[in-house]
Structure formats: structure tokens, C-alpha cells
Amino acid sequence: MNQPKDHLDTLHEIRDLMEKSSRFISLSGLSGVSAGIFALFGAAAAFVILQSDSFFYTDYRAALDHTQVLWLLVLDAVITLFLSFVVAMIFTVRQARKKGQAIWSKTAQRLTINMMIPLVTGGVFCLAFLYQGYIGIIAPSMLVFYGLALINGSKYTLHDIRYLGICEIILGLIATFFIGYGLLFWAIGFGILHIIYGIVMYRKYEK
């Protein structure tokens, strides 16, 4: 009488093994929440650096004359990225141990490579804009390339990350029509969307 149930359990086990071998499923929702919080703090720090009157820059070439301000913004971005990465790794390692999945498996390597291609391309693209003085288009470009990286990597991790990528791309495209509000869109994309995504993922897969 228990044969159908046993067969069903076996199928579930086979599916879980296939999923673990083909997808990196140890991404933690809490890492998304923490990254979003750090992004909001980073955006707040950038806002303080720029001051309210330069927050709505219209002459972006003039901003390049403020070398000190630009370096402070770069430092702010580096610190935000570093803190987000460290905390994300802590949560990911903890989640991987719970699921019995290797941290640097072949799947994790494929995920990293497929995400890094759009991210590195976008980084060089944004540096070119910075060099040419088109500062206003940098934030929208970051959102679009980040969204492309998420979609490109979604083949090797949870499908839900694809929807976050689509939202980032849409937000980035909208931001291109509102040059001068880049910091606001950046805060929404990397801050609020990450927090919402992290909470949904945590409730769906971890809680």
C-alpha cells in the first residue's frame, strides 16, 4: 500500500538531486535584504556628499570639476559594494551548509561567470560615460546591466531572480528619461527592490 508513496518520495529525491547539480540554490533572501539596506545607506551618504542642490544636476560636465566629490562618491560605492558582498557571502555560506551544497561548485562557477560578463561590460561602459562627462546616464546604465546580469545568471540559480532582473532593467530604462534623478532610481533599484526580493525569497524558500 505504501508503494505509490515510496515512488513519489523517490521522484522527489531525484528531482532534488538534479536541482542541486544544475542550479545553485543556496542564495539567501537575507543577503538580498542586507544588500538593499546597505544600498539605501550608501545612497543616503551620496546624497549628503552631493548636497540637495547638486542632487538635481543638469550640467553633468560641470560635476567633473569637483574631483574630490567624485572620489568620495566612488569610495562610498566601493564601501557599499564591499559590505554587501561580505554579508551576502556570510548568509550564502550558511544557507549552503544547511542545504548540503558546495560553495564553489561547478554550478556556482557557471553562475558567477554568466553574471560577471554583463557586470564587467556594464562597469567599463559606465567608466567610459564617466570619462566622457555623461554622469547622468551612469545610474540608469548600472541598473540595466545589473538586470541583464541577473537574467543571464538565472539559468543557474533560482528562477525568481529573473523577475528581479526584469524589474531592474525596466527601472533603468525609465531612469534614462529622468536624467538628474539617478540617485533616486539607484536607491529604488539596488535598495528597495533588493529588500522586497529578499523578503519574498526568505518567506518562500527559508522560512
PDB file of C-alpha atoms in Angstrom:
ATOM      1  CA  MET A   1       0.000   0.000   0.000  1.00  0.00           C
ATOM      2  CA  ASN A   2       2.944   2.317   0.538  1.00  0.00           C
ATOM      3  CA  GLN A   3       4.427   1.692  -2.904  1.00  0.00           C
ATOM      4  CA  PRO A   4       2.893   4.791  -4.603  1.00  0.00           C
ATOM      5  CA  LYS A   5       4.130   6.979  -1.743  1.00  0.00           C
ATOM      6  CA  ASP A   6       7.588   5.396  -1.898  1.00  0.00           C
ATOM      7  CA  HIS A   7       7.766   6.009  -5.637  1.00  0.00           C
ATOM      8  CA  LEU A   8       6.702   9.619  -5.119  1.00  0.00           C
ATOM      9  CA  ASP A   9       9.347  10.136  -2.447  1.00  0.00           C
ATOM     10  CA  THR A  10      11.968   8.654  -4.761  1.00  0.00           C
ATOM     11  CA  LEU A  11      10.942  11.021  -7.547  1.00  0.00           C
ATOM     12  CA  HIS A  12      11.209  13.960  -5.152  1.00  0.00           C
ATOM     13  CA  GLU A  13      14.694  12.871  -4.130  1.00  0.00           C
ATOM     14  CA  ILE A  14      15.779  12.511  -7.765  1.00  0.00           C
ATOM     15  CA  ARG A  15      14.384  15.947  -8.562  1.00  0.00           C
ATOM     16  CA  ASP A  16      16.201  17.493  -5.594  1.00  0.00           C
ATOM     17  CA  LEU A  17      19.480  15.886  -6.647  1.00  0.00           C
ATOM     18  CA  MET A  18      19.069  17.120 -10.226  1.00  0.00           C
ATOM     19  CA  GLU A  19      18.245  20.608  -8.987  1.00  0.00           C
ATOM     20  CA  LYS A  20      21.299  20.699  -6.716  1.00  0.00           C
ATOM     21  CA  SER A  21      23.552  19.547  -9.535  1.00  0.00           C
ATOM     22  CA  SER A  22      22.251  22.011 -12.140  1.00  0.00           C
ATOM     23  CA  ARG A  23      21.361  25.071 -10.046  1.00  0.00           C
ATOM     24  CA  PHE A  24      22.985  26.988  -7.226  1.00  0.00           C
ATOM     25  CA  ILE A  25      20.041  27.141  -4.814  1.00  0.00           C
ATOM     26  CA  SER A  26      21.844  28.450  -1.751  1.00  0.00           C
ATOM     27  CA  LEU A  27      21.302  32.153  -2.376  1.00  0.00           C
ATOM     28  CA  SER A  28      19.791  33.568   0.801  1.00  0.00           C
ATOM     29  CA  GLY A  29      16.909  36.013   0.868  1.00  0.00           C
ATOM     30  CA  LEU A  30      18.548  37.688   3.850  1.00  0.00           C
ATOM     31  CA  SER A  31      21.540  38.560   1.681  1.00  0.00           C
ATOM     32  CA  GLY A  32      19.183  40.461  -0.622  1.00  0.00           C
ATOM     33  CA  VAL A  33      17.685  42.313   2.326  1.00  0.00           C
ATOM     34  CA  SER A  34      21.110  43.231   3.707  1.00  0.00           C
ATOM     35  CA  ALA A  35      22.333  44.376   0.276  1.00  0.00           C
ATOM     36  CA  GLY A  36      19.258  46.572  -0.053  1.00  0.00           C
ATOM     37  CA  ILE A  37      19.811  48.132   3.370  1.00  0.00           C
ATOM     38  CA  PHE A  38      23.464  48.855   2.610  1.00  0.00           C
ATOM     39  CA  ALA A  39      22.451  50.356  -0.742  1.00  0.00           C
ATOM     40  CA  LEU A  40      20.000  52.709   0.960  1.00  0.00           C
ATOM     41  CA  PHE A  41      22.672  53.795   3.444  1.00  0.00           C
ATOM     42  CA  GLY A  42      25.081  54.280   0.538  1.00  0.00           C
ATOM     43  CA  ALA A  43      22.530  56.367  -1.349  1.00  0.00           C
ATOM     44  CA  ALA A  44      21.911  58.467   1.766  1.00  0.00           C
ATOM     45  CA  ALA A  45      25.653  59.040   2.137  1.00  0.00           C
ATOM     46  CA  ALA A  46      25.889  60.028  -1.545  1.00  0.00           C
ATOM     47  CA  PHE A  47      23.013  62.432  -1.075  1.00  0.00           C
ATOM     48  CA  VAL A  48      24.824  64.092   1.824  1.00  0.00           C
ATOM     49  CA  ILE A  49      28.013  64.299  -0.248  1.00  0.00           C
ATOM     50  CA  LEU A  50      26.269  65.874  -3.203  1.00  0.00           C
ATOM     51  CA  GLN A  51      24.094  68.169  -1.090  1.00  0.00           C
ATOM     52  CA  SER A  52      20.493  68.858  -2.036  1.00  0.00           C
ATOM     53  CA  ASP A  53      21.203  71.498  -4.704  1.00  0.00           C
ATOM     54  CA  SER A  54      23.646  69.258  -6.640  1.00  0.00           C
ATOM     55  CA  PHE A  55      21.337  66.236  -6.318  1.00  0.00           C
ATOM     56  CA  PHE A  56      19.421  67.538  -9.346  1.00  0.00           C
ATOM     57  CA  TYR A  57      22.433  68.270 -11.546  1.00  0.00           C
ATOM     58  CA  THR A  58      21.615  69.456 -15.050  1.00  0.00           C
ATOM     59  CA  ASP A  59      25.157  70.285 -16.193  1.00  0.00           C
ATOM     60  CA  TYR A  60      26.896  66.960 -15.674  1.00  0.00           C
ATOM     61  CA  ARG A  61      30.162  68.045 -17.288  1.00  0.00           C
ATOM     62  CA  ALA A  62      30.480  70.714 -14.614  1.00  0.00           C
ATOM     63  CA  ALA A  63      30.338  67.979 -11.995  1.00  0.00           C
ATOM     64  CA  LEU A  64      33.602  66.555 -13.298  1.00  0.00           C
ATOM     65  CA  ASP A  65      35.386  69.644 -11.974  1.00  0.00           C
ATOM     66  CA  HIS A  66      34.547  68.515  -8.462  1.00  0.00           C
ATOM     67  CA  THR A  67      37.203  65.796  -8.330  1.00  0.00           C
ATOM     68  CA  GLN A  68      37.019  65.428  -4.584  1.00  0.00           C
ATOM     69  CA  VAL A  69      33.272  64.887  -4.684  1.00  0.00           C
ATOM     70  CA  LEU A  70      33.632  62.236  -7.376  1.00  0.00           C
ATOM     71  CA  TRP A  71      36.274  60.355  -5.391  1.00  0.00           C
ATOM     72  CA  LEU A  72      34.071  60.466  -2.294  1.00  0.00           C
ATOM     73  CA  LEU A  73      31.217  59.003  -4.334  1.00  0.00           C
ATOM     74  CA  VAL A  74      33.495  56.265  -5.680  1.00  0.00           C
ATOM     75  CA  LEU A  75      34.652  55.479  -2.139  1.00  0.00           C
ATOM     76  CA  ASP A  76      31.033  55.382  -0.976  1.00  0.00           C
ATOM     77  CA  ALA A  77      30.155  52.952  -3.770  1.00  0.00           C
ATOM     78  CA  VAL A  78      33.159  50.720  -3.036  1.00  0.00           C
ATOM     79  CA  ILE A  79      32.351  50.539   0.686  1.00  0.00           C
ATOM     80  CA  THR A  80      28.685  49.791  -0.051  1.00  0.00           C
ATOM     81  CA  LEU A  81      29.612  47.044  -2.525  1.00  0.00           C
ATOM     82  CA  PHE A  82      32.190  45.532  -0.159  1.00  0.00           C
ATOM     83  CA  LEU A  83      29.828  45.389   2.827  1.00  0.00           C
ATOM     84  CA  SER A  84      27.015  43.957   0.676  1.00  0.00           C
ATOM     85  CA  PHE A  85      29.343  41.287  -0.728  1.00  0.00           C
ATOM     86  CA  VAL A  86      30.740  40.244   2.666  1.00  0.00           C
ATOM     87  CA  VAL A  87      27.329  39.963   4.333  1.00  0.00           C
ATOM     88  CA  ALA A  88      25.866  38.200   1.279  1.00  0.00           C
ATOM     89  CA  MET A  89      28.673  35.632   1.395  1.00  0.00           C
ATOM     90  CA  ILE A  90      28.054  35.008   5.107  1.00  0.00           C
ATOM     91  CA  PHE A  91      24.362  34.304   4.521  1.00  0.00           C
ATOM     92  CA  THR A  92      25.081  32.258   1.385  1.00  0.00           C
ATOM     93  CA  VAL A  93      27.648  30.062   3.157  1.00  0.00           C
ATOM     94  CA  ARG A  94      25.206  29.465   5.992  1.00  0.00           C
ATOM     95  CA  GLN A  95      22.430  28.583   3.560  1.00  0.00           C
ATOM     96  CA  ALA A  96      24.698  26.275   1.540  1.00  0.00           C
ATOM     97  CA  ARG A  97      25.668  24.362   4.663  1.00  0.00           C
ATOM     98  CA  LYS A  98      22.001  23.892   5.541  1.00  0.00           C
ATOM     99  CA  LYS A  99      21.292  22.511   2.068  1.00  0.00           C
ATOM    100  CA  GLY A 100      24.485  20.458   1.930  1.00  0.00           C
ATOM    101  CA  GLN A 101      25.640  22.222  -1.208  1.00  0.00           C
ATOM    102  CA  ALA A 102      29.237  23.135  -2.038  1.00  0.00           C
ATOM    103  CA  ILE A 103      30.002  26.858  -2.064  1.00  0.00           C
ATOM    104  CA  TRP A 104      32.300  26.869  -5.105  1.00  0.00           C
ATOM    105  CA  SER A 105      30.772  24.095  -7.164  1.00  0.00           C
ATOM    106  CA  LYS A 106      30.741  23.920 -10.970  1.00  0.00           C
ATOM    107  CA  THR A 107      27.242  25.404 -10.900  1.00  0.00           C
ATOM    108  CA  ALA A 108      28.365  28.293  -8.694  1.00  0.00           C
ATOM    109  CA  GLN A 109      31.263  28.925 -11.078  1.00  0.00           C
ATOM    110  CA  ARG A 110      28.934  28.998 -14.094  1.00  0.00           C
ATOM    111  CA  LEU A 111      26.597  31.344 -12.212  1.00  0.00           C
ATOM    112  CA  THR A 112      29.486  33.687 -11.400  1.00  0.00           C
ATOM    113  CA  ILE A 113      30.868  33.702 -14.949  1.00  0.00           C
ATOM    114  CA  ASN A 114      27.483  34.338 -16.555  1.00  0.00           C
ATOM    115  CA  MET A 115      26.766  37.212 -14.188  1.00  0.00           C
ATOM    116  CA  MET A 116      30.233  38.746 -14.464  1.00  0.00           C
ATOM    117  CA  ILE A 117      30.087  39.099 -18.255  1.00  0.00           C
ATOM    118  CA  PRO A 118      27.275  41.734 -18.221  1.00  0.00           C
ATOM    119  CA  LEU A 119      28.587  43.270 -14.967  1.00  0.00           C
ATOM    120  CA  VAL A 120      32.129  43.799 -16.273  1.00  0.00           C
ATOM    121  CA  THR A 121      30.786  45.072 -19.587  1.00  0.00           C
ATOM    122  CA  GLY A 122      28.496  47.481 -17.760  1.00  0.00           C
ATOM    123  CA  GLY A 123      31.325  48.607 -15.489  1.00  0.00           C
ATOM    124  CA  VAL A 124      33.549  49.512 -18.444  1.00  0.00           C
ATOM    125  CA  PHE A 125      30.553  51.153 -20.129  1.00  0.00           C
ATOM    126  CA  CYS A 126      29.904  53.325 -17.059  1.00  0.00           C
ATOM    127  CA  LEU A 127      33.591  54.236 -16.746  1.00  0.00           C
ATOM    128  CA  ALA A 128      33.505  55.400 -20.364  1.00  0.00           C
ATOM    129  CA  PHE A 129      30.485  57.592 -19.586  1.00  0.00           C
ATOM    130  CA  LEU A 130      32.296  58.990 -16.552  1.00  0.00           C
ATOM    131  CA  TYR A 131      35.394  59.726 -18.644  1.00  0.00           C
ATOM    132  CA  GLN A 132      33.329  61.496 -21.303  1.00  0.00           C
ATOM    133  CA  GLY A 133      31.433  63.505 -18.689  1.00  0.00           C
ATOM    134  CA  TYR A 134      27.993  61.919 -19.151  1.00  0.00           C
ATOM    135  CA  ILE A 135      27.446  61.330 -15.442  1.00  0.00           C
ATOM    136  CA  GLY A 136      23.665  61.448 -15.638  1.00  0.00           C
ATOM    137  CA  ILE A 137      23.426  58.234 -17.657  1.00  0.00           C
ATOM    138  CA  ILE A 138      25.614  56.169 -15.311  1.00  0.00           C
ATOM    139  CA  ALA A 139      22.916  55.217 -12.773  1.00  0.00           C
ATOM    140  CA  PRO A 140      20.415  54.058 -15.456  1.00  0.00           C
ATOM    141  CA  SER A 141      23.183  52.063 -17.156  1.00  0.00           C
ATOM    142  CA  MET A 142      24.124  50.373 -13.884  1.00  0.00           C
ATOM    143  CA  LEU A 143      20.527  49.293 -13.342  1.00  0.00           C
ATOM    144  CA  VAL A 144      20.139  47.953 -16.892  1.00  0.00           C
ATOM    145  CA  PHE A 145      23.405  45.988 -16.920  1.00  0.00           C
ATOM    146  CA  TYR A 146      22.752  44.642 -13.422  1.00  0.00           C
ATOM    147  CA  GLY A 147      19.331  43.459 -14.570  1.00  0.00           C
ATOM    148  CA  LEU A 148      20.907  41.756 -17.577  1.00  0.00           C
ATOM    149  CA  ALA A 149      23.415  40.051 -15.271  1.00  0.00           C
ATOM    150  CA  LEU A 150      20.613  38.713 -13.065  1.00  0.00           C
ATOM    151  CA  ILE A 151      18.685  37.382 -16.050  1.00  0.00           C
ATOM    152  CA  ASN A 152      21.835  35.832 -17.519  1.00  0.00           C
ATOM    153  CA  GLY A 153      22.606  34.104 -14.214  1.00  0.00           C
ATOM    154  CA  SER A 154      19.044  32.969 -13.543  1.00  0.00           C
ATOM    155  CA  LYS A 155      19.660  29.829 -15.629  1.00  0.00           C
ATOM    156  CA  TYR A 156      21.985  28.581 -12.903  1.00  0.00           C
ATOM    157  CA  THR A 157      20.093  29.581  -9.771  1.00  0.00           C
ATOM    158  CA  LEU A 158      16.546  30.231  -8.557  1.00  0.00           C
ATOM    159  CA  HIS A 159      14.178  31.328 -11.333  1.00  0.00           C
ATOM    160  CA  ASP A 160      12.826  34.125  -9.133  1.00  0.00           C
ATOM    161  CA  ILE A 161      15.988  36.159  -9.617  1.00  0.00           C
ATOM    162  CA  ARG A 162      14.925  36.603 -13.239  1.00  0.00           C
ATOM    163  CA  TYR A 163      11.967  38.735 -12.164  1.00  0.00           C
ATOM    164  CA  LEU A 164      14.254  40.974 -10.125  1.00  0.00           C
ATOM    165  CA  GLY A 165      16.427  41.378 -13.211  1.00  0.00           C
ATOM    166  CA  ILE A 166      13.448  42.368 -15.352  1.00  0.00           C
ATOM    167  CA  CYS A 167      12.384  44.951 -12.756  1.00  0.00           C
ATOM    168  CA  GLU A 168      15.927  46.389 -12.652  1.00  0.00           C
ATOM    169  CA  ILE A 169      16.006  46.734 -16.453  1.00  0.00           C
ATOM    170  CA  ILE A 170      12.595  48.412 -16.585  1.00  0.00           C
ATOM    171  CA  LEU A 171      13.584  50.813 -13.805  1.00  0.00           C
ATOM    172  CA  GLY A 172      16.865  51.595 -15.578  1.00  0.00           C
ATOM    173  CA  LEU A 173      15.074  52.342 -18.852  1.00  0.00           C
ATOM    174  CA  ILE A 174      12.618  54.622 -17.065  1.00  0.00           C
ATOM    175  CA  ALA A 175      15.546  56.398 -15.378  1.00  0.00           C
ATOM    176  CA  THR A 176      17.018  57.287 -18.784  1.00  0.00           C
ATOM    177  CA  PHE A 177      14.031  59.609 -19.300  1.00  0.00           C
ATOM    178  CA  PHE A 178      14.581  61.354 -15.950  1.00  0.00           C
ATOM    179  CA  ILE A 179      18.245  62.342 -16.071  1.00  0.00           C
ATOM    180  CA  GLY A 180      19.108  64.150 -12.868  1.00  0.00           C
ATOM    181  CA  TYR A 181      17.231  61.749 -10.606  1.00  0.00           C
ATOM    182  CA  GLY A 182      19.765  58.941 -10.970  1.00  0.00           C
ATOM    183  CA  LEU A 183      20.478  58.645  -7.268  1.00  0.00           C
ATOM    184  CA  LEU A 184      16.785  58.241  -6.526  1.00  0.00           C
ATOM    185  CA  PHE A 185      16.357  55.476  -9.112  1.00  0.00           C
ATOM    186  CA  TRP A 186      19.605  53.867  -7.914  1.00  0.00           C
ATOM    187  CA  ALA A 187      18.247  53.768  -4.361  1.00  0.00           C
ATOM    188  CA  ILE A 188      14.980  52.227  -5.560  1.00  0.00           C
ATOM    189  CA  GLY A 189      16.664  49.613  -7.754  1.00  0.00           C
ATOM    190  CA  PHE A 190      19.520  48.499  -5.544  1.00  0.00           C
ATOM    191  CA  GLY A 191      17.847  49.316  -2.245  1.00  0.00           C
ATOM    192  CA  ILE A 192      14.081  48.883  -2.169  1.00  0.00           C
ATOM    193  CA  LEU A 193      13.811  46.213  -4.874  1.00  0.00           C
ATOM    194  CA  HIS A 194      16.519  44.149  -3.186  1.00  0.00           C
ATOM    195  CA  ILE A 195      14.764  44.350   0.163  1.00  0.00           C
ATOM    196  CA  ILE A 196      11.419  43.316  -1.350  1.00  0.00           C
ATOM    197  CA  TYR A 197      13.061  40.483  -3.302  1.00  0.00           C
ATOM    198  CA  GLY A 198      14.974  39.296  -0.228  1.00  0.00           C
ATOM    199  CA  ILE A 199      11.864  39.205   1.949  1.00  0.00           C
ATOM    200  CA  VAL A 200       9.909  37.279  -0.692  1.00  0.00           C
ATOM    201  CA  MET A 201      12.754  34.771  -1.145  1.00  0.00           C
ATOM    202  CA  TYR A 202      13.172  34.320   2.590  1.00  0.00           C
ATOM    203  CA  ARG A 203       9.483  33.639   3.126  1.00  0.00           C
ATOM    204  CA  LYS A 204       9.284  31.351   0.112  1.00  0.00           C
ATOM    205  CA  TYR A 205      12.409  29.219   0.498  1.00  0.00           C
ATOM    206  CA  GLU A 206      13.829  29.675   4.004  1.00  0.00           C
ATOM    207  CA  LYS A 207      11.069  30.419   6.475  1.00  0.00           C
TER     208      LYS A 207
END
